[in-house]
PDB file of C-alpha atoms in Angstrom:
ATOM      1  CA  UNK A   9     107.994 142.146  77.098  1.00 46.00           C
ATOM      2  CA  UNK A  10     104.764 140.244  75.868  1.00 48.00           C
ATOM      3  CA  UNK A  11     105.312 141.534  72.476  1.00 47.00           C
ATOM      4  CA  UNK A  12     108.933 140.632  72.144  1.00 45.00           C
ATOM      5  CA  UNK A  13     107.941 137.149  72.932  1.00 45.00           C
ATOM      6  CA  UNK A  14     105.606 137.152  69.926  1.00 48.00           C
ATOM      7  CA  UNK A  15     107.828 139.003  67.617  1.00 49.00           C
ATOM      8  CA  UNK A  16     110.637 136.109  68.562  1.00 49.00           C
ATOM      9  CA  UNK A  17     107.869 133.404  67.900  1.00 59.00           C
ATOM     10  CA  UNK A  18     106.900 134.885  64.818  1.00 61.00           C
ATOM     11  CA  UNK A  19     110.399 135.691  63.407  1.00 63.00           C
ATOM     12  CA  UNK A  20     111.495 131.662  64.905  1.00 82.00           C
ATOM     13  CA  UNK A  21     108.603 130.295  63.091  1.00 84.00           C
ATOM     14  CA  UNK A  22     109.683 132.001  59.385  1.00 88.00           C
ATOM     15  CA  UNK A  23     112.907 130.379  59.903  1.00 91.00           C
ATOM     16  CA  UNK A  24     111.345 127.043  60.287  1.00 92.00           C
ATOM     17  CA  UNK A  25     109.091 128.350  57.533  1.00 90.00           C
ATOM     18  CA  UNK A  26     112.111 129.091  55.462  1.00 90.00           C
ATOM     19  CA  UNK A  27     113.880 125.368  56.648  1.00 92.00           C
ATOM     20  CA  UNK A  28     110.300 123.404  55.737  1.00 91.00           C
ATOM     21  CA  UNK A  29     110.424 124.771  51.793  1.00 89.00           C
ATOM     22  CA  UNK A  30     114.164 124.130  51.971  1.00 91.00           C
ATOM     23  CA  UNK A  31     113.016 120.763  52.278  1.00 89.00           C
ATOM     24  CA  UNK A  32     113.785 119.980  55.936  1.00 89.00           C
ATOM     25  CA  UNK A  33     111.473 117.534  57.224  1.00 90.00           C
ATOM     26  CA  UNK A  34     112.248 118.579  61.052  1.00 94.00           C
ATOM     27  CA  UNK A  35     111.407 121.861  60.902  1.00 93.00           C
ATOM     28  CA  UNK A  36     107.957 121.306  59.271  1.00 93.00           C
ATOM     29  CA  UNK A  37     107.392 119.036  62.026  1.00 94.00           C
ATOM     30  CA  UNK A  38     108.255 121.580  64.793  1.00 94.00           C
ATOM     31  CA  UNK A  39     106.019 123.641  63.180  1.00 94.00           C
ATOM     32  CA  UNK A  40     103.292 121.219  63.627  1.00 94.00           C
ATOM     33  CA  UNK A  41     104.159 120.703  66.950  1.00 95.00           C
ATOM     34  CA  UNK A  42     103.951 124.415  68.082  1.00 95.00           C
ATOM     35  CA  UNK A  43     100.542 125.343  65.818  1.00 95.00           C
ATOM     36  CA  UNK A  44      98.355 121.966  66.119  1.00 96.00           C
ATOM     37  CA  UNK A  45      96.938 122.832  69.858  1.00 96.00           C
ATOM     38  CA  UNK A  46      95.683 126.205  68.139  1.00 96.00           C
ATOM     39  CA  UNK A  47      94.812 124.609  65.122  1.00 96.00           C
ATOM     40  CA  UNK A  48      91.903 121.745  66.665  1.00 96.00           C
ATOM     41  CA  UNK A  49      90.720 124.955  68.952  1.00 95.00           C
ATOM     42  CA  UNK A  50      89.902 126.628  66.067  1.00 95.00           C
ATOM     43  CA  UNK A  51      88.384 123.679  64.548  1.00 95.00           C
ATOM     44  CA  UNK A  52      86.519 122.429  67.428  1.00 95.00           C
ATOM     45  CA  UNK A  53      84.938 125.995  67.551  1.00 95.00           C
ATOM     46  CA  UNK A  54      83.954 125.578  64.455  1.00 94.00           C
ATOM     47  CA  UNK A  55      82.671 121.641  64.154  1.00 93.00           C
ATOM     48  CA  UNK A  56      81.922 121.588  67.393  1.00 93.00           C
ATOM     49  CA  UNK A  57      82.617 117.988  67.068  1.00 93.00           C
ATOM     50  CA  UNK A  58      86.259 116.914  68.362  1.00 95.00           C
ATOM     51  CA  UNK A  59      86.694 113.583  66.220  1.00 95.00           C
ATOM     52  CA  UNK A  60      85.910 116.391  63.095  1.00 95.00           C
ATOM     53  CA  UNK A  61      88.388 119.090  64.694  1.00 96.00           C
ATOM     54  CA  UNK A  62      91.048 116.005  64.352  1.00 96.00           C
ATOM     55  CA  UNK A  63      89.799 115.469  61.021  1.00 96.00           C
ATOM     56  CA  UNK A  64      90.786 118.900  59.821  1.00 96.00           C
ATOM     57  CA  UNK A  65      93.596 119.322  61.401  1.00 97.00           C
ATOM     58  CA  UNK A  66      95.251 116.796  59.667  1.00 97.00           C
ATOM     59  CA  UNK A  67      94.077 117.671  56.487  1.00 96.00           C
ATOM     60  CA  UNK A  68      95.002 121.533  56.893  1.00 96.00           C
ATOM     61  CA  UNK A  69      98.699 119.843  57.603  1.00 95.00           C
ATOM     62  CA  UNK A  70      98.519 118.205  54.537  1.00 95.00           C
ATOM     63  CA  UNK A  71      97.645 120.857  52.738  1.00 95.00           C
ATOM     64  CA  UNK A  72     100.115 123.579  54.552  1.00 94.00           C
ATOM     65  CA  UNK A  73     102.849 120.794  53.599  1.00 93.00           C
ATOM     66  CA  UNK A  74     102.171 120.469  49.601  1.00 93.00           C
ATOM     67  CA  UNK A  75     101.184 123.914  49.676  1.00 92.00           C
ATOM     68  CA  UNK A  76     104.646 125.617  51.866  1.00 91.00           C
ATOM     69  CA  UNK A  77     105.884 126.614  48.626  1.00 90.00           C
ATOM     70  CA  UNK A  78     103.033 129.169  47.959  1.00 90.00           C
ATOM     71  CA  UNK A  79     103.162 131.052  51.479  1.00 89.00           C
ATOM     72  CA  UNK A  80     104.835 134.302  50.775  1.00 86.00           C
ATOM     73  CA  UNK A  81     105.201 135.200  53.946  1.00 81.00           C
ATOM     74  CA  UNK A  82     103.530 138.246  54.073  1.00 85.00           C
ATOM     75  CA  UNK A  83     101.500 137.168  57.092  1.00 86.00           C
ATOM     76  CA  UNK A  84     102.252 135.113  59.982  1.00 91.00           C
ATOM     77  CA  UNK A  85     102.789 131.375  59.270  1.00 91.00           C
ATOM     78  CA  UNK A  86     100.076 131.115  61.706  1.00 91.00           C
ATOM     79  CA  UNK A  87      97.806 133.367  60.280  1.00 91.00           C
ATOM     80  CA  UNK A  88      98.052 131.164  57.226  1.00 93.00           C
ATOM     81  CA  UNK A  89      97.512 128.220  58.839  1.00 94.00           C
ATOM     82  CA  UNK A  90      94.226 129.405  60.896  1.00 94.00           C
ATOM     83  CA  UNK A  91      93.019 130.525  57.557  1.00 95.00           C
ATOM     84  CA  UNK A  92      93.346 126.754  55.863  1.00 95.00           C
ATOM     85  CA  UNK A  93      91.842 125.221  59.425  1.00 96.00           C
ATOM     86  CA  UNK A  94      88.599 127.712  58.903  1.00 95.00           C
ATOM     87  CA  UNK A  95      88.678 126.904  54.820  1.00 94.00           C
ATOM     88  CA  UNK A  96      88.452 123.353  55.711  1.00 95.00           C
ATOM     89  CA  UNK A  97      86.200 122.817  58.754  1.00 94.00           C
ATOM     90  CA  UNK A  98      83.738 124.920  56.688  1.00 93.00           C
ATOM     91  CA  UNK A  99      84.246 122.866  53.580  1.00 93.00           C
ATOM     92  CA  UNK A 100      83.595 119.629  55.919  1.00 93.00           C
ATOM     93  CA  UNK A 101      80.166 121.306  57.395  1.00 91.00           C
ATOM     94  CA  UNK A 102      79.362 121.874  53.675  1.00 89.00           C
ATOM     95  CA  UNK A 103      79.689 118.710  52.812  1.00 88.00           C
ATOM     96  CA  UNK A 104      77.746 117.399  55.619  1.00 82.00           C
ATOM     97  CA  UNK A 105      74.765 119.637  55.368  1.00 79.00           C
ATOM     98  CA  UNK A 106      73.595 117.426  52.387  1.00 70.00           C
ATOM     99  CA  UNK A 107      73.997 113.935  54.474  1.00 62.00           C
ATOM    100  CA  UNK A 108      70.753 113.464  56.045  1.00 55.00           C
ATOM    101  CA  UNK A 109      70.599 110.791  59.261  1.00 55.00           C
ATOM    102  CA  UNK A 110      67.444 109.415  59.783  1.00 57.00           C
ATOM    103  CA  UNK A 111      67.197 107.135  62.926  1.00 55.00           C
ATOM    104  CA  UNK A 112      63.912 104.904  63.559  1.00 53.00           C
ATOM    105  CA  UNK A 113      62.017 106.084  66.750  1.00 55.00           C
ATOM    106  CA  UNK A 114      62.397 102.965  68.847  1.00 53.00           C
ATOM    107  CA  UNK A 115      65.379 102.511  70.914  1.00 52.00           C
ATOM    108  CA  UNK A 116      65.058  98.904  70.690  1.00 52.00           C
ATOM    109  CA  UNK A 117      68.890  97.622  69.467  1.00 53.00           C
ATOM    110  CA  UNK A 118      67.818  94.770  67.801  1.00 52.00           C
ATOM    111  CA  UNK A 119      69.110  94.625  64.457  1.00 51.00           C
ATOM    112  CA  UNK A 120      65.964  93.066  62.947  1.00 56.00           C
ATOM    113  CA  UNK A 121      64.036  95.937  64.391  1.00 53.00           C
ATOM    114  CA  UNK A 122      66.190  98.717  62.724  1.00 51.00           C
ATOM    115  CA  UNK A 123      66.427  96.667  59.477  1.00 54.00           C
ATOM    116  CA  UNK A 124      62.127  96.978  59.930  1.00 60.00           C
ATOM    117  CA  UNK A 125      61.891 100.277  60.958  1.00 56.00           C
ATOM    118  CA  UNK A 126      63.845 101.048  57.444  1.00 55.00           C
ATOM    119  CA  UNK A 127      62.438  98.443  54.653  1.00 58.00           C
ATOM    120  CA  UNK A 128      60.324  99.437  51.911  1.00 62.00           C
ATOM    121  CA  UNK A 129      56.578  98.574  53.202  1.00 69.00           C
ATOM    122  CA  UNK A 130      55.330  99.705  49.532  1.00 72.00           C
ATOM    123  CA  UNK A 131      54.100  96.937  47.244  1.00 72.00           C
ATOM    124  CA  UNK A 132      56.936  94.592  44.288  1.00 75.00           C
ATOM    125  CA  UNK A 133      56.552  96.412  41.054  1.00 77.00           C
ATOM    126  CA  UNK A 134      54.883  92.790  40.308  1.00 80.00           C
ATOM    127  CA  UNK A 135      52.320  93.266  43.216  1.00 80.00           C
ATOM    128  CA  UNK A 136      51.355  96.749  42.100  1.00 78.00           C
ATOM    129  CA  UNK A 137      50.712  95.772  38.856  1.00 79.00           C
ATOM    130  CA  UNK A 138      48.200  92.440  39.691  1.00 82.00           C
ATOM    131  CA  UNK A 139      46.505  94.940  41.273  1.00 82.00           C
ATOM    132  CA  UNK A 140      46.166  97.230  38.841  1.00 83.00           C
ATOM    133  CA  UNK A 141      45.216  94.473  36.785  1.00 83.00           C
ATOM    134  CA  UNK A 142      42.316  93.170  38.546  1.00 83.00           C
ATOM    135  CA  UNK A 143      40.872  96.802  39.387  1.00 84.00           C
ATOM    136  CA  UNK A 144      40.908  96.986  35.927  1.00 82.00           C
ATOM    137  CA  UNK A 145      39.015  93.291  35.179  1.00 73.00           C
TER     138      UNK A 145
END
């Protein structure tokens, strides 16, 4: 019984599959409606960061949309899908592993205190040369 449920999903969804490159609007959007709970799991498994799962999400939608044409089919729409979820939450962690966040210690909120915690104690390029200059004398 369980597996003619998913065997009617899966043969439902290639219609709307088929409908969606046809150019109907509606059944792209049913799609989305059916696969996007699935779609921020996987994500938020994968971020671990909700706001990021969204993120994704709506980019892998995007990119199922301009990209309908390609799908061949030979797997389950929602294979594909889960596939362009994982290819973009890991391109997103990617991308972040370079940004570096450095907070100052204090948990003061004053604004003049972060602004301090980050400005450049080292000398002008004018002040390190004087000095140079009268080491030098």
């Amino acid at each position: 019984m369980e597996a003619s449920r998913a065997t009617d999903a899966s043969q439902d969804s290639a219609v709307l599959v088929a409908a969606a490159k046809c150019g109907d609007t509606h059944a792209f959007e049913e799609l989305v409606f059916r696969y996007e709970h699935r779609a921020l799991a996987v994500a938020i498994r994968i971020t671990k960061n909700r706001e990021d799962a969204e993120d994704v999400v709506q980019e892998t939608f995007h990119k199922a949309f301009i990209h309908l044409h390609s799908f061949q089919q030979n797997s389950r729409f929602s294979t594909w899908l889960t596939r362009i979820v994982m290819n973009e939450a890991f391109m997103l962690l990617r991308r972040r592993r370079g940004i570096l966040e450095v907070l100052p210690d204090n948990t003061d909120d004053n604004a003049e205190s972060v602004l301090e915690a980050f400005a450049d104690k080292s000398p002008s390029p004018e002040e390190s040369c004087l000095r140079r200059e009268r080491r030098n004398t």
